[in-house]
XYZ file of C-alpha atoms in Angstrom:
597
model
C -183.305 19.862 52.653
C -184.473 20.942 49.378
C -188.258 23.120 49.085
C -189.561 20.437 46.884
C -188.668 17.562 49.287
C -189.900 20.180 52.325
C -193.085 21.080 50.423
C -193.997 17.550 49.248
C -193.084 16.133 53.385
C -195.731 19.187 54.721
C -198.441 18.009 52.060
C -197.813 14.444 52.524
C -198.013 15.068 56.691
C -201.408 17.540 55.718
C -202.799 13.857 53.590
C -201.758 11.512 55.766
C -203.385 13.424 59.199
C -206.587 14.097 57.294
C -207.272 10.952 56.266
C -206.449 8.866 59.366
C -208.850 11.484 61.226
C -211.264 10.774 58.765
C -210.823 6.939 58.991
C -211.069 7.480 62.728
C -213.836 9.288 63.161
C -215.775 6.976 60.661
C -214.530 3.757 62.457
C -216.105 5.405 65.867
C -219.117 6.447 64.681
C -219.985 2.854 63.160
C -218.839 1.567 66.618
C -221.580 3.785 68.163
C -223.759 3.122 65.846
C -223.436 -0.649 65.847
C -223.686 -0.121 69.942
C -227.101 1.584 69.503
C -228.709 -0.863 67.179
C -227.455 -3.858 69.520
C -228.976 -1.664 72.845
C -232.210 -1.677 70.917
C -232.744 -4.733 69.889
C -231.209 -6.076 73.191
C -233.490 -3.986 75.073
C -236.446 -5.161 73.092
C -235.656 -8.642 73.393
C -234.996 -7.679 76.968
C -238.825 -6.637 76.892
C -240.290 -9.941 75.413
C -238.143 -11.610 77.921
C -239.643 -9.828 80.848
C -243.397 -10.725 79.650
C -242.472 -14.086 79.476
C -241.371 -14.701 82.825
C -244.324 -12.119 83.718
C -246.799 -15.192 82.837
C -244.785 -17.674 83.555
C -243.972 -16.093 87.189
C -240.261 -15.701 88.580
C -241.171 -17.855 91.654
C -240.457 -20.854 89.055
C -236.955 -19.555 88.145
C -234.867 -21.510 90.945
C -236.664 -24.687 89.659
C -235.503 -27.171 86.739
C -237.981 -25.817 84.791
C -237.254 -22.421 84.934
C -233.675 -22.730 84.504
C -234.589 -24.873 81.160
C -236.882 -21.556 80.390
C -233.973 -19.653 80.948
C -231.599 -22.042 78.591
C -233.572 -22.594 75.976
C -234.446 -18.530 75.603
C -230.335 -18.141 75.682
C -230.011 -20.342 72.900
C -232.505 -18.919 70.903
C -231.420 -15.486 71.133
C -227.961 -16.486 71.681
C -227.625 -13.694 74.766
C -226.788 -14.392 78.482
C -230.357 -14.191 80.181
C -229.843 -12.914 84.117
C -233.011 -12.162 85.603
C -232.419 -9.841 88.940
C -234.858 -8.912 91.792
C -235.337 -5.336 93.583
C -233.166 -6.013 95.869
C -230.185 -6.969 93.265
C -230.423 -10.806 94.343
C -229.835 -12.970 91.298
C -232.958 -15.232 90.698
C -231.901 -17.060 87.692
C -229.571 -16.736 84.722
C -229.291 -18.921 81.629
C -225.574 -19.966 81.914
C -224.796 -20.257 85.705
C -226.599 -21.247 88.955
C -227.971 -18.296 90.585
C -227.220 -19.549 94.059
C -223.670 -19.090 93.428
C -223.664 -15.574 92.148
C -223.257 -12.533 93.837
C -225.474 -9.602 94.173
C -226.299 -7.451 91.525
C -227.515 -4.133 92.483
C -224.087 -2.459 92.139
C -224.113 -2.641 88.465
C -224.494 0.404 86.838
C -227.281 -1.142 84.336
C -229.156 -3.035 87.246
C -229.392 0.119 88.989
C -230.161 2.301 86.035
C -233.039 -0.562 84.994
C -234.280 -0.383 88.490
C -234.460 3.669 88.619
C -235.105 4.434 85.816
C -237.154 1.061 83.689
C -234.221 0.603 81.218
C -229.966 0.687 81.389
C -227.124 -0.084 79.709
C -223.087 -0.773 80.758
C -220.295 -1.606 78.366
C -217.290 -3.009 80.574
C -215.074 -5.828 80.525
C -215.880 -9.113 82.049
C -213.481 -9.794 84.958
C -214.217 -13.600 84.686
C -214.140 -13.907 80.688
C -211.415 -10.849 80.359
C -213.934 -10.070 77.440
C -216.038 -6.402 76.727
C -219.811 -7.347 77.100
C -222.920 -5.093 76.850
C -224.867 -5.085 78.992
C -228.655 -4.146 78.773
C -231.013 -4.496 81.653
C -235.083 -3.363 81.505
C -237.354 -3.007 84.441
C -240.387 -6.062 84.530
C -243.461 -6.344 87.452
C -244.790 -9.761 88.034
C -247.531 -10.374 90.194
C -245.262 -11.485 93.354
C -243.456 -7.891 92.283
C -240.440 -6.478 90.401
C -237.784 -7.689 88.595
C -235.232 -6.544 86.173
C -234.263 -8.885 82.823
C -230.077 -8.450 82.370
C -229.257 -9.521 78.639
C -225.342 -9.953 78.156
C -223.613 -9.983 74.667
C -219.857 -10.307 74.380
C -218.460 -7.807 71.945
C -216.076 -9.781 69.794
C -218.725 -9.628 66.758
C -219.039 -6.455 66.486
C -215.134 -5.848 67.105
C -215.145 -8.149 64.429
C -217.456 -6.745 62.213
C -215.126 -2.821 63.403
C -211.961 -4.578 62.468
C -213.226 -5.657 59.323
C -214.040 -1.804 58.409
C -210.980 -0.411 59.846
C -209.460 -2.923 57.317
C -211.011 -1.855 54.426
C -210.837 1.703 55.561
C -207.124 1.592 55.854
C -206.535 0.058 52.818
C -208.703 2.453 51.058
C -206.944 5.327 53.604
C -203.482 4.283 52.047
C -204.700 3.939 48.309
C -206.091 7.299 48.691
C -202.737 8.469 50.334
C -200.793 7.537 47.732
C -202.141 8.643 45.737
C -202.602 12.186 46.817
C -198.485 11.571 47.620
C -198.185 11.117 44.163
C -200.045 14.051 42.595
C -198.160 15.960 45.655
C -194.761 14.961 44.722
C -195.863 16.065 40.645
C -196.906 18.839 42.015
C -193.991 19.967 44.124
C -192.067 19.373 41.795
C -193.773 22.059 39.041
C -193.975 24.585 41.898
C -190.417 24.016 42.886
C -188.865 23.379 39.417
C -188.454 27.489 38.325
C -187.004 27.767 41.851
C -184.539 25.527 41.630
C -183.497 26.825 37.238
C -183.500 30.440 39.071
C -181.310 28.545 41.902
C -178.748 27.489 39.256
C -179.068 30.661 37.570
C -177.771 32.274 40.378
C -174.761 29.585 40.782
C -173.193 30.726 37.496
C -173.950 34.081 38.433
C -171.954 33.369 41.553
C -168.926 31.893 39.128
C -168.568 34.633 36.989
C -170.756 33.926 34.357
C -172.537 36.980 33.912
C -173.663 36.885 30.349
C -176.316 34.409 31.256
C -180.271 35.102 31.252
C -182.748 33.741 33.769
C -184.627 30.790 31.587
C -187.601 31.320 33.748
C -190.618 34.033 32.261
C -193.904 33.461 34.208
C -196.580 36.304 35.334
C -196.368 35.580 38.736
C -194.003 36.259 41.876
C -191.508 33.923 40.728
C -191.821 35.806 37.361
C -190.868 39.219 38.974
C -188.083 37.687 40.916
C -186.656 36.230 37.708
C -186.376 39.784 36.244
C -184.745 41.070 39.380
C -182.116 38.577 38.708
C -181.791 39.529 35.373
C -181.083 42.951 35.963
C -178.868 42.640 38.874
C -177.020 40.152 36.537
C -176.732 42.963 33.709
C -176.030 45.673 36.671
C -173.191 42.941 38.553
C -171.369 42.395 34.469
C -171.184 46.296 33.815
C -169.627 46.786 37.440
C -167.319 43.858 36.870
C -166.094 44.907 33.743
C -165.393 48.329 35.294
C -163.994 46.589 38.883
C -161.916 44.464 36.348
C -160.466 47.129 33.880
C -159.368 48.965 37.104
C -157.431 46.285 38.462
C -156.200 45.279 34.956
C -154.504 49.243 34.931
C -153.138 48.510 38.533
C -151.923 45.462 38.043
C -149.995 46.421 35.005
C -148.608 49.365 36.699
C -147.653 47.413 39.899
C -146.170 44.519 37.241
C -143.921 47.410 35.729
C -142.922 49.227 39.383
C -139.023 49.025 39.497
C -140.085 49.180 43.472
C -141.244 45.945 45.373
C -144.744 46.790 46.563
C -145.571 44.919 49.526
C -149.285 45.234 51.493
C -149.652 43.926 55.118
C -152.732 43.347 56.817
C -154.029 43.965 60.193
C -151.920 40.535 61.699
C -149.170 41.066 59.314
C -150.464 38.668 56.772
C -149.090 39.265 53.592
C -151.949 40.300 51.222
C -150.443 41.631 47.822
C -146.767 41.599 46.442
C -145.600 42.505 42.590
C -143.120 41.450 40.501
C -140.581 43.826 41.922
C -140.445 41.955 45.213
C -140.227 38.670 43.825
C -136.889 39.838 41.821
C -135.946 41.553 44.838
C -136.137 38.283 47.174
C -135.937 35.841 44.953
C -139.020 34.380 45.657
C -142.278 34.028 43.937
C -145.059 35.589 45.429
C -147.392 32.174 45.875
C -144.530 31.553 48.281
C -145.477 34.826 50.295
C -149.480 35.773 49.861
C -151.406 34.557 52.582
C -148.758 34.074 54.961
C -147.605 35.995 58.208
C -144.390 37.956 57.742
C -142.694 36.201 60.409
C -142.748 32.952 58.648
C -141.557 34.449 55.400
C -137.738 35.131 54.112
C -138.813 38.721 53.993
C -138.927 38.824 57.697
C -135.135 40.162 58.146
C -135.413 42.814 56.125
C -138.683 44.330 56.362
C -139.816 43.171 59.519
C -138.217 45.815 61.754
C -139.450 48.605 59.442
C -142.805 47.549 59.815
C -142.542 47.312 63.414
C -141.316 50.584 63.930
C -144.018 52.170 61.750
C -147.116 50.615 63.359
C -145.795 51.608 66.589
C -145.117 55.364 65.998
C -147.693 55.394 63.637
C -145.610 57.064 61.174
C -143.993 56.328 57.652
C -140.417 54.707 58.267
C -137.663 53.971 56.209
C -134.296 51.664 56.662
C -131.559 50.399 54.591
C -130.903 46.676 55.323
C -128.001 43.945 54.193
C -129.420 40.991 52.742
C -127.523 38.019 52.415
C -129.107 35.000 50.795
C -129.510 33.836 48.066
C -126.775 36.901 47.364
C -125.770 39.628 48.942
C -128.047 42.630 48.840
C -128.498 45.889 50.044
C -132.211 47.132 50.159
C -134.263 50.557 51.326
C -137.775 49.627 53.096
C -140.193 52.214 53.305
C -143.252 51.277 55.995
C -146.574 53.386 55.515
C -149.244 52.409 57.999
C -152.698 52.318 56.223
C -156.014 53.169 58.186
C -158.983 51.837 56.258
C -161.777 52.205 58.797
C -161.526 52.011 62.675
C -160.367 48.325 63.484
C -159.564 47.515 59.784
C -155.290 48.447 59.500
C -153.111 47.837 57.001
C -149.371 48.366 56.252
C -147.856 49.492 52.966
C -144.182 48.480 52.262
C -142.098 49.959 49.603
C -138.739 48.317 48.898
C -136.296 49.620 46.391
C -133.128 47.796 45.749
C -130.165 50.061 46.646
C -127.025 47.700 45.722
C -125.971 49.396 42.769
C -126.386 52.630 44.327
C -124.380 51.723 47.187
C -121.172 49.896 45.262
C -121.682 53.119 42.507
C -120.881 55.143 46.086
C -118.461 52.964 47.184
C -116.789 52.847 44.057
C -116.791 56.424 44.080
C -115.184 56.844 47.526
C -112.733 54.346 46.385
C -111.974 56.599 42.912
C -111.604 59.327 45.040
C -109.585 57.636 47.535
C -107.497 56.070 44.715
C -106.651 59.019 41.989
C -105.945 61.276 45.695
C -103.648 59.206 46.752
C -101.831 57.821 43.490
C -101.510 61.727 42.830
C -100.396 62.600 46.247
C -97.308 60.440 45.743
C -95.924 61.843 42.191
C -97.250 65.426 43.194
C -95.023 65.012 46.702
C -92.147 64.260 44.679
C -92.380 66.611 42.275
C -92.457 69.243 44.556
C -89.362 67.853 46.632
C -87.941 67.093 43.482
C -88.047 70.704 42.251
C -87.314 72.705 45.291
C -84.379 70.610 45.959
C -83.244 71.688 41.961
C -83.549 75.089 43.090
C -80.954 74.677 45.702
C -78.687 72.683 43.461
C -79.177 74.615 40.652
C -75.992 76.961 41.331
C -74.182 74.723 44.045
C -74.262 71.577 41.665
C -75.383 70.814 37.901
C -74.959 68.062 37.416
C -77.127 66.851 40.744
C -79.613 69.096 39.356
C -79.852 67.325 36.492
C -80.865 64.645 38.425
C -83.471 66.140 39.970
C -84.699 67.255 36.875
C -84.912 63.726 35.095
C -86.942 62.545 38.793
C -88.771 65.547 38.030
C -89.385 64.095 34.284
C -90.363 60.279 35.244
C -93.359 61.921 37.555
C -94.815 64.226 35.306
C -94.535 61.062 32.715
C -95.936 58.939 35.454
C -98.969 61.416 36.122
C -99.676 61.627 32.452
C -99.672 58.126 32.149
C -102.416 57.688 34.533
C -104.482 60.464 33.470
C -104.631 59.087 30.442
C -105.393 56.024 31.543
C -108.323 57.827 33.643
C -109.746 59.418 30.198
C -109.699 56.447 28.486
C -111.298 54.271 31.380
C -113.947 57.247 31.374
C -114.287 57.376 27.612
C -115.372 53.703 27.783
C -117.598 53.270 30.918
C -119.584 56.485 28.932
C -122.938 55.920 28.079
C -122.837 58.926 25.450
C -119.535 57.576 23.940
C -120.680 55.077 20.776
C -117.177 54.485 18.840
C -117.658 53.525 15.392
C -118.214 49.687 14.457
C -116.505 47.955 12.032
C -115.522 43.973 10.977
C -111.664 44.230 13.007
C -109.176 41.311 11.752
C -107.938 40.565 15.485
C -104.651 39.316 13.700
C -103.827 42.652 12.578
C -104.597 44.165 15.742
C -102.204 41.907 17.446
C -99.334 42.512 15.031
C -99.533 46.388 15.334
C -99.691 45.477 18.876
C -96.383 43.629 18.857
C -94.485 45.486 16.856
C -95.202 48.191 19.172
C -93.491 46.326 22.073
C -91.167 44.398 20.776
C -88.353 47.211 21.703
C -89.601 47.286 25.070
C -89.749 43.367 25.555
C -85.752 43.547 23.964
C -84.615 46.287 26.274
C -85.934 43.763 29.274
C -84.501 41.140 28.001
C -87.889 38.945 27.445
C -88.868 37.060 24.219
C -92.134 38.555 22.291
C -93.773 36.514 20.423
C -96.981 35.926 18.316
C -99.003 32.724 17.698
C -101.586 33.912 15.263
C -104.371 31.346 13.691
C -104.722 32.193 9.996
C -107.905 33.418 8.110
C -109.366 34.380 11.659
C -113.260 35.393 11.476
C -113.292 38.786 12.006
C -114.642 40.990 15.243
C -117.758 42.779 15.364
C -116.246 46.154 17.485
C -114.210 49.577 17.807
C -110.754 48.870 16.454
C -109.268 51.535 18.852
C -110.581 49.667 21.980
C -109.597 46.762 21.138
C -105.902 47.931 20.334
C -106.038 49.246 23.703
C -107.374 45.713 25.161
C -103.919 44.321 23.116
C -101.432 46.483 24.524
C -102.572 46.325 28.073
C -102.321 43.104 28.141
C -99.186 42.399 26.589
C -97.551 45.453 28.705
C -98.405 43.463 31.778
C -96.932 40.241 30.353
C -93.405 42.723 29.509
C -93.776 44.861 32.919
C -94.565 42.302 35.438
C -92.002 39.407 33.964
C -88.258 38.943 34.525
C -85.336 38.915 32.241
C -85.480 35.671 30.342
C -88.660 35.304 30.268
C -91.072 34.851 28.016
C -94.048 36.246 26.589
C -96.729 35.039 24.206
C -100.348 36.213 22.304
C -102.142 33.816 20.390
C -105.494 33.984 18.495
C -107.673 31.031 17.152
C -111.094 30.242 16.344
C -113.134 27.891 18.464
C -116.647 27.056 19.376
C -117.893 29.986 17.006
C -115.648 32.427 19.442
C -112.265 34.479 18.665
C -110.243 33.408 21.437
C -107.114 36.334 22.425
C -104.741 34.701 24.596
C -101.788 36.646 26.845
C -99.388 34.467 28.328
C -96.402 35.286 30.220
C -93.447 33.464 32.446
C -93.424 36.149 35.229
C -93.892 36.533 38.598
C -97.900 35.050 38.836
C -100.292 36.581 41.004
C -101.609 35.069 44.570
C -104.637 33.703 44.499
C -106.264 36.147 46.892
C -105.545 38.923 44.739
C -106.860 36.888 41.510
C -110.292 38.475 42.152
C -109.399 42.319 42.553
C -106.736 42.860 40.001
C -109.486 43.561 37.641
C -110.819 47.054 39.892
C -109.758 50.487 39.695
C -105.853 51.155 41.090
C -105.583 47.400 42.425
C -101.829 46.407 42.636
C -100.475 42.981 43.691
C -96.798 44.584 44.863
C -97.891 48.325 45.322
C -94.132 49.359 45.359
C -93.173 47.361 42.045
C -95.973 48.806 40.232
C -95.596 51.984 40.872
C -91.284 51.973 40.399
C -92.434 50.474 37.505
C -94.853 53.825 36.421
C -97.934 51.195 36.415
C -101.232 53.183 37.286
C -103.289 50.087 38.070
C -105.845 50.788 35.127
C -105.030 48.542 32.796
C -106.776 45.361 33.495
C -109.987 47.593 34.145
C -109.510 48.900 30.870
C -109.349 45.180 29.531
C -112.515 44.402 31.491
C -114.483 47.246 30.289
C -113.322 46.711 26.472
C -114.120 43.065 26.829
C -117.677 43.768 28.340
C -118.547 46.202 25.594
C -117.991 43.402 23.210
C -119.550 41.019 24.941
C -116.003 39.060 25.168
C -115.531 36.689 28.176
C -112.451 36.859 30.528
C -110.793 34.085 32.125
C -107.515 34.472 34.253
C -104.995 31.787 35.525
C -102.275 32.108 37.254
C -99.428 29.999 39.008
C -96.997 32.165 41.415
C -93.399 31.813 40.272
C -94.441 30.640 36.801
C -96.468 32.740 35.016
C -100.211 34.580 34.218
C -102.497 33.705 31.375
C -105.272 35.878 30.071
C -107.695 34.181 27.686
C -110.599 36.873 26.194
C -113.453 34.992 24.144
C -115.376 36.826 21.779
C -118.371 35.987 19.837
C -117.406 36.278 15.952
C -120.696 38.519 15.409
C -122.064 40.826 18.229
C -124.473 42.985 17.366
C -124.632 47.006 18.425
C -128.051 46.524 20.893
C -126.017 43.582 22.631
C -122.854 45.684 22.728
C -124.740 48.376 24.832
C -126.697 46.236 27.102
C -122.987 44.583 28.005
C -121.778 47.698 28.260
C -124.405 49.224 30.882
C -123.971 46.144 32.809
């Protein structure tokens, strides 16, 4: 309930009291005084009424004639005449035959009269169910005493009561209203700076803290406006501070490569940055506000958190994530102690993949270039200490050994080549010159180069090339070496008879490159690999061959540096196509961001 309306009820209740007590205390002191007029001029009529029947002698009061006394005295004063002897025997009354009525000396006024010369009695009639009053005075006739009752019912002067409590409520409610009225005005002036301050502080309360009080008075309300207006000032020069600081840690959380993560005491999430949502995929309206169990961060976090808050401890974990893709992440669990009963957990998650394929890649180098060089190295060394036995004994079976001796050293230069040029291109540091390349010409260099190898198989070589082909935004060297690895697949891995085939056109606003050959095809299960480091369909044909298995991850690596797009297809016992799209312009910021990817 508003002041005004609680101010306005307590002055209205103040009114309202007041004026009924005043209304009621007037309306019973006319009733007593109308009482003590009536007793006085009762009594005094009660007087002349005794010296009446003093002369006229209350011995005649059982007879007609007394009783007509008695009746016509009634009707001329228009009161109940009872005329009562010592001994409370009724000897005559105007309205009833005394020889009928009981005796009177019980009744308070008969007794009083009789004691005292004059009484009074107010009470209700038990007969008539009316109020009478009663006034009784003390007479002596010469055949002795006797007391004169006068009766008057008290429906007149109820009347004439009623009538004033009438007026006086009606004037009792005018005047009420009144005084409502002016009450509800004035409330309302009283209350009205209250309730401007009360707004005032409502767009305090919603941030508006350039606002002024409207309120200037020389009073208490006064003072309390200017408290308000400087705890507005002192609440917009701590906001602007409170808001600049968590403007600077937002932005720095917002640019965190880690996924910052802050628990509270019942593992409600409270706070998660832009790192996280990357990192699970999910935006962080999806995870504020919510217990950790019902989130998809659960899995992975979950236990580190656990283990923290029980040894009290930081903690940290690697965990496998697996939807929406496969992930490998490092949680770090700090537990926080604000105050005694007020804990929080902080959780720092950094996302390891790349670091753990870069180390399994690694392994697998290692792995790889130790064991295709264990096999060449083996057979060098068998190779050559078997020449130096046949050396004397047999010539010509050293030659032999010497030409084995040959192919492997040809073989291991092949692949550290291969090695230095896959290195030269996954280099950061290394930026080859860029230039517009005709793709045609690169192809027909290409070609020519393996056309003697393609005849000495026995497989047709051929070239398809679209005319007045845009040219290629790129590093002319690279992309030679994209040419001939491809083509010296579609030569090595084909059959004699067969067939092989490079075509360029433009299409879509792309350079299209497309290898095809009639060979062997790859299995589908090995579609996805043959593009890795030292990954061989037939291990032993590759390697009788002198293949390193670096060739296609030189292709992949050219391709990505110019932002090119590779597509394989392949049907076993019929042949492998190789289709690399590039874009006609690529510029030298997009080149490196491909190339870092």
């Amino acid at each position: 309930m508003q002041i005004r309306t609680r101010l306005w009820l307590s002055y209205a209740f103040v009114i309202v009291v007041s004026v009924a007590l005043v209304a009621t205390m007037m309306l019973s002191a006319a009733e007593r005084h109308f009482l003590a007029e009536l007793r006085t001029s009762m009594a005094s009529e009660a007087r002349l009424t005794g010296e009446l029947l003093q002369r006229q002698g209350t011995e005649t009061l059982g007879s007609r004639r007394g009783r007509e006394l008695l009746a016509r005295l009634d009707k001329e004063a228009g009161r109940r005449i009872t005329v009562i002897g010592p001994d409370g025997q009724v000897l005559g009354d105007s309205r009833k035959d005394a020889s009928t009525m009981e005796n009177h000396g019980d009744r308070p006024e008969v007794r009083q009269a009789i004691d005292g010369g004059a009484g009074s009695d107010v009470r209700l009639s038990e007969t008539l169910k009316v109020r009478f009053l009663y006034v009784a005075v003390r007479s002596r006739a010469p055949d002795g005493t006797f007391v004169t009752r006068l009766a008057f019912p008290l429906t007149e002067v109820n009347s004439s009561l009623q009538a004033i409590a009438d007026m006086g409520i009606r004037t009792t409610l005018v005047v009420a209203l009144g005084a409502l009225l002016a009450g509800l005005v004035l409330a309302g002036a009283l209350t009205r700076p209250i309730q401007d301050l009360k707004e005032f502080a409502g767009r305090l309360a919603s941030g508006r803290l350039s606002e002024r009080p409207p309120v200037k008075r020389r009073d208490e309300i006064g003072e309390l406006s200017e408290s308000l207006e400087r705890m507005a000032g002192e609440l917009a020069s701590r906001m602007g501070q409170l808001t600049g600081e968590k403007e600077k840690l937002q932005l720095i959380l917002d640019n965190m490569t880690d996924g910052i993560l802050l628990l509270g005491r019942n593992g409600d999430v409270l706070l998660a940055n832009r790192a996280l949502e990357k990192i699970f995929r999910r935006p962080s309206s999806e995870l504020v506000g919510k217990p950790l169990s019902l989130t998809t961060l659960s899995a992975g976090i979950e236990p580190a958190v656990r283990q923290a808050l029980e040894t009290g401890q930081p903690f940290e974990a690697d965990a496998d994530l697996w939807r929406p893709l496969r992930r490998t992440i490092r949680v770090h669990a700090l537990p926080l102690t604000e105050s005694p009963g007020r804990q929080a957990t902080l959780v720092v998650v950094q996302d390891v993949t790349k670091e753990r394929e870069t180390e399994r890649l690694r392994k697998d180098f290692v792995a790889n270039v130790s064991h295709e060089l264990k096999t060449p190295l083996a057979s060098l060394k068998l190779a050559a200490e078997t020449l130096l036995l046949h050396l004397e004994r047999d010539p010509k079976g050293a030659r032999k050994f010497a030409e084995s001796i040959d192919q492997d050293v040809d073989r291991l230069s092949t692949m550290v080549g291969d090695l230095l040029e896959l290195s030269r291109y996954e280099s950061p540091q290394a930026e080859p010159a860029l230039e517009a390349v005709d793709l045609n010409n690169v192809m027909r260099e290409v070609i020519s180069l393996f056309e003697a190898k393609a005849s000495e198989r026995g497989i047709s070589l051929s070239g398809v090339l679209e005319p007045a082909l845009p040219p290629i935004q790129g590093s002319r060297e690279q992309l030679s070496s994209l040419a001939a690895n491809l083509i010296d697949n579609a030569i090595e891995y084909n059959s004699s008879g067969g067939s092989a085939e490079a075509s360029t056109r433009h299409e879509g606003g792309m350079v299209r490159l497309v290898v095809s050959d009639t060979g062997e095809g790859i299995p589908e299960k090995d579609r996805q690999h043959v593009f890795e480091r030292f990954y061989r369909v037939d291990k032993a044909r590759s390697r009788s061959a002198g293949g390193t298995g670096l060739g296609l991850s030189i292709v992949k690596h050219v391709a990505a540096s110019h932002g090119a797009k590779i597509a394989l297809s392949s049907t076993p016992g019929e042949g492998t196509t190789v289709t690399v799209d590039f874009p006609s312009s690529f510029p030298l910021l997009a080149r490196r961001v491909f190339k870092n990817t």
